[in-house]
Short mmCIF file of C-alpha atoms in Angstrom, two decimals:
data_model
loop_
_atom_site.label_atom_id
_atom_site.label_comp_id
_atom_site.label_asym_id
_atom_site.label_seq_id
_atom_site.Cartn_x
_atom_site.Cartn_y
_atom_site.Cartn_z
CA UNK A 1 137.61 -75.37 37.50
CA UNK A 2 139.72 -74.62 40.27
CA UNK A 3 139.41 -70.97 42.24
CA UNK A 4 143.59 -69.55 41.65
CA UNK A 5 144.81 -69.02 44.48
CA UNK A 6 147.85 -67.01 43.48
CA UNK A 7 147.99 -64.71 40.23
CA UNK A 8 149.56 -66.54 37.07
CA UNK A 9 153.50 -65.38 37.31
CA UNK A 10 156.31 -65.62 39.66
CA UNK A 11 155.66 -63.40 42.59
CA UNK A 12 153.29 -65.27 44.64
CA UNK A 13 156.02 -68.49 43.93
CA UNK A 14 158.90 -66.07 44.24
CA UNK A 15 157.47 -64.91 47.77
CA UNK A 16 156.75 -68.39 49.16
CA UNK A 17 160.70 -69.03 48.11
CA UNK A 18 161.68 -65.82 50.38
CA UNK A 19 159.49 -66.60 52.80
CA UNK A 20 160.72 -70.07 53.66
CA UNK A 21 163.75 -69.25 53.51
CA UNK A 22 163.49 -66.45 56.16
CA UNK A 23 161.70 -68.48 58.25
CA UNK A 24 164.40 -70.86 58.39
CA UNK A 25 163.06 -73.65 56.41
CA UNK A 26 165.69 -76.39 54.26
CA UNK A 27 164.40 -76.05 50.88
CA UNK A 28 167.01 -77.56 49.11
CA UNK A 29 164.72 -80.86 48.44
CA UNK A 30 161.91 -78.44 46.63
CA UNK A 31 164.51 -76.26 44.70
CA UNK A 32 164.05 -78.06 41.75
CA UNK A 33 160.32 -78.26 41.70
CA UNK A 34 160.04 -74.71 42.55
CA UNK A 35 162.35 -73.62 39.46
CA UNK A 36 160.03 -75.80 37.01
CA UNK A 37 157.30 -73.93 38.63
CA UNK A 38 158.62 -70.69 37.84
CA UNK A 39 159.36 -71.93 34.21
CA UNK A 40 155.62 -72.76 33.76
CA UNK A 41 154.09 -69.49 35.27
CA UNK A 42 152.41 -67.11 32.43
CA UNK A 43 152.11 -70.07 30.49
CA UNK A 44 148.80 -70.37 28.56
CA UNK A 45 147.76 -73.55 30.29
CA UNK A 46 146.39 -71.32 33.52
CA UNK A 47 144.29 -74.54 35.35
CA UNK A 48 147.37 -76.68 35.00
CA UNK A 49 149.88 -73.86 36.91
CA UNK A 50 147.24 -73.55 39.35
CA UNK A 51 147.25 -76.96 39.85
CA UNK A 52 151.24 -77.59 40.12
CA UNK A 53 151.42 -74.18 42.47
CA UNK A 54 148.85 -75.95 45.35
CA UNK A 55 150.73 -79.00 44.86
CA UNK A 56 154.06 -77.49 45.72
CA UNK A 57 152.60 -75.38 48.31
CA UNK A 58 151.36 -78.44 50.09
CA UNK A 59 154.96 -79.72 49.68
CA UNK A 60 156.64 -76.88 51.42
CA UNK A 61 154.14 -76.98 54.40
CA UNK A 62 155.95 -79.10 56.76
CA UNK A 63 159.70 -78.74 55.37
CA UNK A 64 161.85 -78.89 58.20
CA UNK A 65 164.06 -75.98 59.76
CA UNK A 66 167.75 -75.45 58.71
CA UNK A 67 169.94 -76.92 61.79
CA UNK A 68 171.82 -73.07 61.96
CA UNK A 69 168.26 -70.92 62.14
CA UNK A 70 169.17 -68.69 64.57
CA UNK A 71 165.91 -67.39 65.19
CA UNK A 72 162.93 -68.73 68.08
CA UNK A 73 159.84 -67.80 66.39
CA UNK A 74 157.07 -69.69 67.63
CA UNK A 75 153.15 -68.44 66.51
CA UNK A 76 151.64 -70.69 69.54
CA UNK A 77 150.59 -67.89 72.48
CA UNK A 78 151.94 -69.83 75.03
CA UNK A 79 155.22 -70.20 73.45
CA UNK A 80 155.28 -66.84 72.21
CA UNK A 81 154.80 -65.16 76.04
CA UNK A 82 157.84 -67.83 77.17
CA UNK A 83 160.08 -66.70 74.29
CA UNK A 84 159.93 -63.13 75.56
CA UNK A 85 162.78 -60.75 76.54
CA UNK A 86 162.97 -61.73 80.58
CA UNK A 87 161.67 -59.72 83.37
CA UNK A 88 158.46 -58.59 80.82
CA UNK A 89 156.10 -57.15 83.21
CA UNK A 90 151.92 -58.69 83.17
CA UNK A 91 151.34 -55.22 85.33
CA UNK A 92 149.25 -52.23 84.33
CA UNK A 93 150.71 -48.94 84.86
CA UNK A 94 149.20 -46.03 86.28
CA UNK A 95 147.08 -43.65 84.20
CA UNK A 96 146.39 -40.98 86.62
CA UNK A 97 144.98 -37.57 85.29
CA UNK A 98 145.31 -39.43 81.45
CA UNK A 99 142.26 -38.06 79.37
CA UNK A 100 141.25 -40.94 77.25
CA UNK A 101 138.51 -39.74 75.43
CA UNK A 102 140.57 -37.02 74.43
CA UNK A 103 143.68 -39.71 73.93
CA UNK A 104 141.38 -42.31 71.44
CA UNK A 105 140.25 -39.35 69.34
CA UNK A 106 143.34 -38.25 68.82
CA UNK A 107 144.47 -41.97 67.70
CA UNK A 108 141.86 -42.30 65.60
CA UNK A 109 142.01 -38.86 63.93
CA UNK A 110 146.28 -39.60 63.63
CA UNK A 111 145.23 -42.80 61.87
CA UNK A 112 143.04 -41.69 59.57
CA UNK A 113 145.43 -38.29 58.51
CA UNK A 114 148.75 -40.75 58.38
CA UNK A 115 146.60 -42.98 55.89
CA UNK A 116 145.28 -39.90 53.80
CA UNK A 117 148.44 -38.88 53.50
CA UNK A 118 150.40 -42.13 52.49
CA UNK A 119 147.13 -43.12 50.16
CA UNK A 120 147.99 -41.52 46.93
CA UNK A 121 151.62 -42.69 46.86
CA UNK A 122 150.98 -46.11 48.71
CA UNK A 123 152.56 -47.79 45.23
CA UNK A 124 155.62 -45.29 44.29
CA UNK A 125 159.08 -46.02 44.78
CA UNK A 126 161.76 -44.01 45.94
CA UNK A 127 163.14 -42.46 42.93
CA UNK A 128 159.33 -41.62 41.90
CA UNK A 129 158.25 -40.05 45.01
CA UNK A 130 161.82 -38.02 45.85
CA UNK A 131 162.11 -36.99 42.92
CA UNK A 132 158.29 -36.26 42.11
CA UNK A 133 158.76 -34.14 45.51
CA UNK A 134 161.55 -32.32 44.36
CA UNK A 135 160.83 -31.13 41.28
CA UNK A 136 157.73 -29.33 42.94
CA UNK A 137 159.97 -27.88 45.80
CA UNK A 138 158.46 -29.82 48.56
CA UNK A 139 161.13 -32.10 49.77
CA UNK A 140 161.34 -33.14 52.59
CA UNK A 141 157.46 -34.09 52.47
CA UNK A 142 155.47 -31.78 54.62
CA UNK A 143 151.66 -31.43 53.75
CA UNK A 144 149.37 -33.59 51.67
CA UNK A 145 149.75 -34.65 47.51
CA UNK A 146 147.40 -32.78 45.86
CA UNK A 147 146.05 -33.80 42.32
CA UNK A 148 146.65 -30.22 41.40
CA UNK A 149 150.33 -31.86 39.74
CA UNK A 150 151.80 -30.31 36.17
CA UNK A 151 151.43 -31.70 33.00
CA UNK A 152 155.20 -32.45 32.47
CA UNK A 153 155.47 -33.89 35.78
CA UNK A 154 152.29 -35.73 35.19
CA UNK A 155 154.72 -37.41 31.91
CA UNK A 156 157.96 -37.43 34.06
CA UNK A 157 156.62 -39.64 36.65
CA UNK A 158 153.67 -41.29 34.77
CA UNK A 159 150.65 -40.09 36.88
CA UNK A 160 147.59 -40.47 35.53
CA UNK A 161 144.59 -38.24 36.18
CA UNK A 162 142.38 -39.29 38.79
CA UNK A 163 139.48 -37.95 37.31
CA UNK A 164 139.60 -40.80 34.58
CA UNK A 165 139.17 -43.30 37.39
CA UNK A 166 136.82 -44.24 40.30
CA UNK A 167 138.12 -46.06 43.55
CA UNK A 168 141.89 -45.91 43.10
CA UNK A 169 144.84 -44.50 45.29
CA UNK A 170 144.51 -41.99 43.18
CA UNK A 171 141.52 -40.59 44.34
CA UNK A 172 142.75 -40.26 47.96
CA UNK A 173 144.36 -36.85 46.69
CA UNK A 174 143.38 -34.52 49.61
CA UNK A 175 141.39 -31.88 47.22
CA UNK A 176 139.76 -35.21 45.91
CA UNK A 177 138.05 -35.85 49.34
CA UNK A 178 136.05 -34.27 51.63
CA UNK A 179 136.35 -37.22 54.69
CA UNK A 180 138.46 -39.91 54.96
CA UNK A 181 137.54 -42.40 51.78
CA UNK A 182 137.23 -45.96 52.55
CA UNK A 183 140.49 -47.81 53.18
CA UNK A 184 141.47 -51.63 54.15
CA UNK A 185 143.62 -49.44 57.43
CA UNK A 186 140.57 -48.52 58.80
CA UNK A 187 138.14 -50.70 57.61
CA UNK A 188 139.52 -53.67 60.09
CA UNK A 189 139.74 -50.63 62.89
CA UNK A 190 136.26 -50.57 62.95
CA UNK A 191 136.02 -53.87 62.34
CA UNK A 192 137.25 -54.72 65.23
CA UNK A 193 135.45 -52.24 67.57
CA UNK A 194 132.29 -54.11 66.52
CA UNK A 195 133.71 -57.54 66.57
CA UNK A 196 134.65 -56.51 70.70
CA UNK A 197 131.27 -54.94 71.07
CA UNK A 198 129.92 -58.33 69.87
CA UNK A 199 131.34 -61.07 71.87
CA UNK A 200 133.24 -59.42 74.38
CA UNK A 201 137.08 -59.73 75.90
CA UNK A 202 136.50 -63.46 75.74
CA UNK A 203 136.24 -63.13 71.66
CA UNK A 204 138.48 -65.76 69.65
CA UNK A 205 140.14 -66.12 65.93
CA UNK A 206 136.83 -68.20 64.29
CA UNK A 207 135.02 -64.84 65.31
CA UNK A 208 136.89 -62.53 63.61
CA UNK A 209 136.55 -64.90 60.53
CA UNK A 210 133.36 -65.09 61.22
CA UNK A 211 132.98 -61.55 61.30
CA UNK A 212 134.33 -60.82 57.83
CA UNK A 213 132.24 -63.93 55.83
CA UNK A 214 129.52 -61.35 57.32
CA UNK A 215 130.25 -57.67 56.74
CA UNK A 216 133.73 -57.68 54.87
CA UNK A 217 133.72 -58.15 50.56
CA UNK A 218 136.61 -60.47 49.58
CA UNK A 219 137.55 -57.90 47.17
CA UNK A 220 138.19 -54.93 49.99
CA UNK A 221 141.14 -58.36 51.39
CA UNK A 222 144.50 -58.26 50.21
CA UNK A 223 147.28 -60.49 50.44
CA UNK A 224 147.11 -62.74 53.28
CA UNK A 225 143.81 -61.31 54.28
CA UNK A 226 142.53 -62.67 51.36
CA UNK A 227 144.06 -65.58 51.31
CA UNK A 228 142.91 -66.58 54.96
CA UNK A 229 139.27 -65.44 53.48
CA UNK A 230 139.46 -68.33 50.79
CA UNK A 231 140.78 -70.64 53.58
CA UNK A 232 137.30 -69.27 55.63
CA UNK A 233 135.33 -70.43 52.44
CA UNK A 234 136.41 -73.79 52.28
CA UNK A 235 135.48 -74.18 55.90
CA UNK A 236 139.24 -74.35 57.61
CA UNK A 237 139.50 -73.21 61.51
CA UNK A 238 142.31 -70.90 62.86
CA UNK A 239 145.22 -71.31 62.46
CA UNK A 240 145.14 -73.26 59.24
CA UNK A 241 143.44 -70.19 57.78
CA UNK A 242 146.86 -68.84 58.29
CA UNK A 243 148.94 -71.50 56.96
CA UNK A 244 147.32 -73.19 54.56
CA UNK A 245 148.95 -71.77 50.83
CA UNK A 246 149.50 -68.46 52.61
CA UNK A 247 152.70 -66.92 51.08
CA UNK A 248 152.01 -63.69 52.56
CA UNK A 249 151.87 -65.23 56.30
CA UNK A 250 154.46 -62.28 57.63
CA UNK A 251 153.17 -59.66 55.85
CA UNK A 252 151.96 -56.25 56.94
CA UNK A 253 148.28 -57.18 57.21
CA UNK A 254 147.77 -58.37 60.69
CA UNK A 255 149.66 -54.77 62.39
CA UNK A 256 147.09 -52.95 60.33
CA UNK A 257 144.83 -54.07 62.07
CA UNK A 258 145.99 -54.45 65.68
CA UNK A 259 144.91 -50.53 67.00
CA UNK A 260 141.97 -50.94 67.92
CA UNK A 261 143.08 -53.23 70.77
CA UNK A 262 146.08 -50.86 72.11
CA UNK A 263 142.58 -47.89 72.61
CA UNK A 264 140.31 -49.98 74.43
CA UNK A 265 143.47 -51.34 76.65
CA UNK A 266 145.38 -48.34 78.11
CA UNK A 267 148.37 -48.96 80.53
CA UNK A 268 147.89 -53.14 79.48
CA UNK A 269 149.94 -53.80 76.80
CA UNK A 270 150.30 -57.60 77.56
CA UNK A 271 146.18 -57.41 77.24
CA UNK A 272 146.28 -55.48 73.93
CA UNK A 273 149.38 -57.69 72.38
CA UNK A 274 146.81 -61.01 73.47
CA UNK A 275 144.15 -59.80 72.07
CA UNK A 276 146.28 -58.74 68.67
CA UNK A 277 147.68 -61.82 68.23
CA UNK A 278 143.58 -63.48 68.54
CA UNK A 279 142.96 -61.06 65.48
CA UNK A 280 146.45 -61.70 63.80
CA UNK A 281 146.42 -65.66 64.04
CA UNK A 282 143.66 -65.43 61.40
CA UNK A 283 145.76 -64.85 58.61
CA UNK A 284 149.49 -64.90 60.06
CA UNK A 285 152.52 -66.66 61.68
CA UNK A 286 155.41 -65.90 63.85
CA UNK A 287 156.56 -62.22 62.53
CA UNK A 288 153.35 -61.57 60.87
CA UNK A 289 151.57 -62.00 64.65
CA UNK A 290 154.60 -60.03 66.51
CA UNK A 291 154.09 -56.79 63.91
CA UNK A 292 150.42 -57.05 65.36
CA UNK A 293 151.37 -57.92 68.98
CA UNK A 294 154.22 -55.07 68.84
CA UNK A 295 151.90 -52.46 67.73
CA UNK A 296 148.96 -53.22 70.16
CA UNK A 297 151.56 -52.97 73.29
CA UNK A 298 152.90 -49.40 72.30
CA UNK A 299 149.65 -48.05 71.59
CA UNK A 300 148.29 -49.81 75.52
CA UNK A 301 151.91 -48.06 76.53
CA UNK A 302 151.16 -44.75 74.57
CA UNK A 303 148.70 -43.80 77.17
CA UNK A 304 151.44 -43.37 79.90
CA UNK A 305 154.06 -41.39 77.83
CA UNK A 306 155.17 -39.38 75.54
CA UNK A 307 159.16 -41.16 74.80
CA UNK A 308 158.99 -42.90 71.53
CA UNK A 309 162.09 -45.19 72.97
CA UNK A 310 160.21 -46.32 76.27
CA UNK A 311 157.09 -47.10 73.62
CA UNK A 312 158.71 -48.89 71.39
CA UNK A 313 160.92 -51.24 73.71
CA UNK A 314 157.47 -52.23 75.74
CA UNK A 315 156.37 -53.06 72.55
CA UNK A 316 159.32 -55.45 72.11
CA UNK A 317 158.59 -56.75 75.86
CA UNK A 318 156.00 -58.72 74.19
CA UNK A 319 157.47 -60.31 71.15
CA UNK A 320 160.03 -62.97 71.49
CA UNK A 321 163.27 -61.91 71.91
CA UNK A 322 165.21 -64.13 69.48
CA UNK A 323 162.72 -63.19 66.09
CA UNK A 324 163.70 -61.53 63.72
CA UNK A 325 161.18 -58.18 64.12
CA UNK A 326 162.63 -57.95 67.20
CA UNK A 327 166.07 -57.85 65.78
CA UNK A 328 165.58 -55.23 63.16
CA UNK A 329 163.39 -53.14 65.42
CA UNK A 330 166.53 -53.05 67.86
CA UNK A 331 168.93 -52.14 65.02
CA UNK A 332 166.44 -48.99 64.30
CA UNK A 333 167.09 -48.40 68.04
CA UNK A 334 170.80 -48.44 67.70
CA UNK A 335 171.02 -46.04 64.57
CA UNK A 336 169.38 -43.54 66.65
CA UNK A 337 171.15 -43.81 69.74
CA UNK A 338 174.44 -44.17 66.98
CA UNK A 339 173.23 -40.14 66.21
CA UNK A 340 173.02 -40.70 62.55
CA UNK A 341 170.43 -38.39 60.36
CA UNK A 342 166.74 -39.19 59.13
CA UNK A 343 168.28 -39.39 55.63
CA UNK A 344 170.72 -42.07 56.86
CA UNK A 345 168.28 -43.92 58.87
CA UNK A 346 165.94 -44.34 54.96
CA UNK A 347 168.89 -45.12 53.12
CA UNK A 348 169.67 -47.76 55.99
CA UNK A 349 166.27 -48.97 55.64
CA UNK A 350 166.43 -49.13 51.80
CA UNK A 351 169.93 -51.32 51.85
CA UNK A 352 168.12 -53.66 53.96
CA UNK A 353 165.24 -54.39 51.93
CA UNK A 354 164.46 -53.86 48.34
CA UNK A 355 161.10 -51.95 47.44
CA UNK A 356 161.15 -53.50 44.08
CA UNK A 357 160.46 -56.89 45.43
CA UNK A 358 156.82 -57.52 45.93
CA UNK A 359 158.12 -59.42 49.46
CA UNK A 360 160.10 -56.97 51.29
CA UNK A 361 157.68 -54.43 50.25
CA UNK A 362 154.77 -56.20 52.31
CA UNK A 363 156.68 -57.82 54.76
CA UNK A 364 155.85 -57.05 58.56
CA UNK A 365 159.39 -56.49 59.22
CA UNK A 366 160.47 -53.64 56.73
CA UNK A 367 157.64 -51.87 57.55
CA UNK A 368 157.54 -52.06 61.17
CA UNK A 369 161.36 -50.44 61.10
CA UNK A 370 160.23 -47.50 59.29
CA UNK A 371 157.27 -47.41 61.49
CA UNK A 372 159.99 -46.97 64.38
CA UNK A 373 162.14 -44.94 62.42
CA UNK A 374 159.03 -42.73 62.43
CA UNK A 375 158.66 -42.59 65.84
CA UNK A 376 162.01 -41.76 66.71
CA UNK A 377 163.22 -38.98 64.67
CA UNK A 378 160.05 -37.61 64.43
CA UNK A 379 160.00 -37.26 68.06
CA UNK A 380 156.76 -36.94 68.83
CA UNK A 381 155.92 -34.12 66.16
CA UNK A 382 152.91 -34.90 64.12
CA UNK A 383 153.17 -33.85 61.02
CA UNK A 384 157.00 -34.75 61.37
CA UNK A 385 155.83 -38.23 62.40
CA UNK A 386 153.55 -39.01 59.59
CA UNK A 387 155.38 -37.53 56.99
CA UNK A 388 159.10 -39.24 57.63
CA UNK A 389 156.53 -42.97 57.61
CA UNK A 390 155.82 -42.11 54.37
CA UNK A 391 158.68 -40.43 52.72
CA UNK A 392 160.42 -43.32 53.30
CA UNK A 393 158.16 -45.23 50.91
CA UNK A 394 157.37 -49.18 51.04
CA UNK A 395 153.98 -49.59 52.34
CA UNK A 396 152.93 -45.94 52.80
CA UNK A 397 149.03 -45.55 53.93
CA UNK A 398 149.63 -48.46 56.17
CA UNK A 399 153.05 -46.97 57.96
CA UNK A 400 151.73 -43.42 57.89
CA UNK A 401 148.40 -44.57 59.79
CA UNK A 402 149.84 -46.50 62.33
CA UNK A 403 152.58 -44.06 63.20
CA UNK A 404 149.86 -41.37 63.13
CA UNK A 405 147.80 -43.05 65.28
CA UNK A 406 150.51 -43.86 68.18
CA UNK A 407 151.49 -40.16 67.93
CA UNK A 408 147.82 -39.07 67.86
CA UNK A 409 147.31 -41.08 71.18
CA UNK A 410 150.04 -39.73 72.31
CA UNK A 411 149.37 -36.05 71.54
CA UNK A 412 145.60 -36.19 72.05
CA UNK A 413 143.21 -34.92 69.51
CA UNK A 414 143.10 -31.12 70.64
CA UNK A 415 146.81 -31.09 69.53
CA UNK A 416 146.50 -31.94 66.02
CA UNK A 417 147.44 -29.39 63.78
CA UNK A 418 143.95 -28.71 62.05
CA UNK A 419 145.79 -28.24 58.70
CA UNK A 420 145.97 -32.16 58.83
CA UNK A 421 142.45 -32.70 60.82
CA UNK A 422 140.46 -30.30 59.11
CA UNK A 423 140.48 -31.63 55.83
CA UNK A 424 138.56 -35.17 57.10
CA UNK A 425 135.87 -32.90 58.24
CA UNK A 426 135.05 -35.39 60.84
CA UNK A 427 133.96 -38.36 58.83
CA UNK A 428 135.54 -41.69 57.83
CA UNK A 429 133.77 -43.80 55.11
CA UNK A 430 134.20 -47.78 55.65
CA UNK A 431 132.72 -51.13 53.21
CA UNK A 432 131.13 -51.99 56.47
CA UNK A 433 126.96 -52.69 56.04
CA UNK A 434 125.42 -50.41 58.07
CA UNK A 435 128.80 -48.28 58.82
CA UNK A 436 129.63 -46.65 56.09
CA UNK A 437 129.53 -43.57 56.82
CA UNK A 438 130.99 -42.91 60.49
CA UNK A 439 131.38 -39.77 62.80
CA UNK A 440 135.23 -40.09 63.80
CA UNK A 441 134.44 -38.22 67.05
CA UNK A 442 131.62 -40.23 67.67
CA UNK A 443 133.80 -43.36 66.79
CA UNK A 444 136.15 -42.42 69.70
CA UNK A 445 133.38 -42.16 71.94
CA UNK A 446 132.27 -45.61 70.94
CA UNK A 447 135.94 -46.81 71.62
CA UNK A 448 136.10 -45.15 75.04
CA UNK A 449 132.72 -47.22 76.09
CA UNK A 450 134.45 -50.23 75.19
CA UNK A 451 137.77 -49.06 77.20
CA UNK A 452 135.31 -48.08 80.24
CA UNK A 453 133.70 -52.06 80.22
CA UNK A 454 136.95 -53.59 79.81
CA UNK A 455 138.45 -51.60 82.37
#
């Protein structure tokens, strides 16, 4: 029997559909097939669906793009560093009297408290989590979700206990925890400080694959993670792991796990965006490699200031200019140079993209303007920072730990508030044999070796 690939309804199908067309692709000869597709899914016969799904998802592989795509979006590196804005710099900049030990912890520690935080919610939508907020008194959000909730809120909003389950979102309330539980945001964090500490700045894609066949469980993969894991299995190389039946080829997964090369390159963002896209090319295409790229460049940046504008657009310095991230990053830019509120800038968000659909939820792009939106009216307050990421819903753990670890780096670990650091008590659990149980301090310290060689 064949291993599915995609579950047994329409979203996988209904993704592929967005995702072609947003990546420009004439689908008008597949419409047909697709729609009998979508007819069949749920239907009892579950090795026959499977069956027609690869079959169309082989057909859609090389469909060609529509003649008024407005977009350059290339996944090749070469191609990607000649599609940037022009004048982007290959320089370092200065770092003089920058303390980076202090700068990594912080980064780390932000990342980890931005994920704790976003954790328990990571799967409620808007009219859940405002509400949920406001009937306690607590909105805007402002500290972490406590299990400690009311029966007839419990009922209101549907929350189940935690109690009556084991390794859920759930269980990531913060008087549930006493360290940062195990989460797919970190796990690749550290999976990539050991997959640098193995083979070096001259690492490629097949080693990160070959990296998670060894020390990461399929099951602790999602989305196109997963998917490029399967692809790993049946022995395809980069970048076919990334294409191959891959709806989720822009999705969020790749700038989850792109920090760990902004800390060990600060003041080179063209190194860390390089090195993000080796990681990112894995599993991901075009957007899915620029979320990566984008976030590796502000964090390389993050060591030289403190102006969430001047970190975002050196970010954008090395993504192509014509894509579409870069587009709805620069319309973030605009609303706040426009003056409008944080409340606007959500709602903004929210017209843009619906949370509902399993796509824009995931997608790279959604996420990556509320991890700016973040950044800029939060200004460069912490707990500000983290909390506006994940007020504004989608994919919360993942927005609230990268915004809290560029404002971390930023900030520096000595100015975290401890009411966020406290709680983590220093230690960060991982499914990594042999690291699952980590120091976070000591983590930085491991990071800042690695920063020190590459240097």
């Amino acid at each position: 029997m064949n291993i599915p690939f995609i579950s047994a309804d329409q979203s996988g199908l209904e993704t592929e559909r967005r995702q072609l067309q947003d990546e420009g692709r004439d689908i008008s000869a597949t419409e047909a097939e697709l729609e009998s597709l979508l007819s069949a899914a749920g239907l009892p016969d579950e090795e026959e669906f499977q069956d027609l799904a690869r079959r169309f998802f082989d057909s859609t592989a090389d469909l060609p793009l529509r003649r008024d795509y407005a977009y350059e979006e290339p996944s090749d590196l070469e191609a990607i560093l000649d599609a940037r804005p022009p004048g982007s710099p290959e320089s370092s900049f200065a770092l003089h009297g920058v303390h980076i030990p202090d700068k990594i912890h912080g980064a780390l520690l932000g990342r980890c408290c931005g994920c704790l935080l976003g954790k328990p919610v990571e799967n409620w939508r808007s009219p859940k989590m405002w509400g949920y907020l406001k009937d306690l008194d607590r909105f805007p959000l402002s500290d972490y979700f406590t299990a400690a909730i009311p029966a007839d809120l419990r009922r209101k909003y549907g929350i189940k206990d935690p109690v009556e389950f084991g390794y859920l979102p759930d269980n990531h309330f913060i008087d549930r925890v006493g360290c940062m539980r195990e989460d797919d945001d970190t796990n690749y964090t550290v999976a990539a400080l050991l997959i640098l500490r193995r083979w070096g700045k001259d690492f490629t894609s097949a080693n990160v694959g070959e990296f998670w066949l060894e020390n990461l469980p399929l099951i602790h993969t999602c989305s196109a993670e997963r998917i490029a894991y399967k692809n790993l299995l049946m022995m395809k190389d980069p970048p076919e792991t990334a294409t191959f039946r891959n709806p989720y080829r822009e999705g969020i997964g790749a700038q989850i796990r792109a920090d760990a090369y902004g800390y060990v390159s600060p003041g080179k963002p063209q190194r860390a965006a390089e090195w993000a896209w080796r990681d990112a090319r894995l599993s991901h295409v075009k957007n899915g490699l620029y979320g990566a790229m984008w976030v590796a460049a502000m964090l390389a940046d993050a060591y030289s200031t403190d102006d969430p504008r001047e970190i975002i657009r050196c970010g954008l310095q090395e993504i192509p200019a014509r894509c579409r991230l870069a587009e709805g990053i620069q319309k973030v830019l605009a609303w706040n140079a426009e003056g409008i509120d944080y409340r606007e800038a959500i709602l903004r968000i929210h017209r843009l993209w619906d949370e509902n659909s399993p796509y824009d939820w995931g997608h790279t792009i959604s996420n990556a303007q509320i991890v700016a939106m973040a950044l800029l009216w939060g200004r460069m307050d912490f707990e500000k920072s983290i909390c506006r990421a994940v007020e504004a819903c989608f994919d919360t753990d993942c927005n609230g730990a990268t915004v809290g670890s560029i404002v971390g780096l930023c900030l520096g670990a000595r100015s975290i508030p401890a009411k966020w650091a406290s709680p983590l008590k220093d230690r960060l659990e991982t499914c990594i044999p042999g690291f699952q149980s980590l120091s976070i301090s000591q983590l930085a310290r491991d990071f800042f070796t690695l920063c020190e060689e590459f240097m």
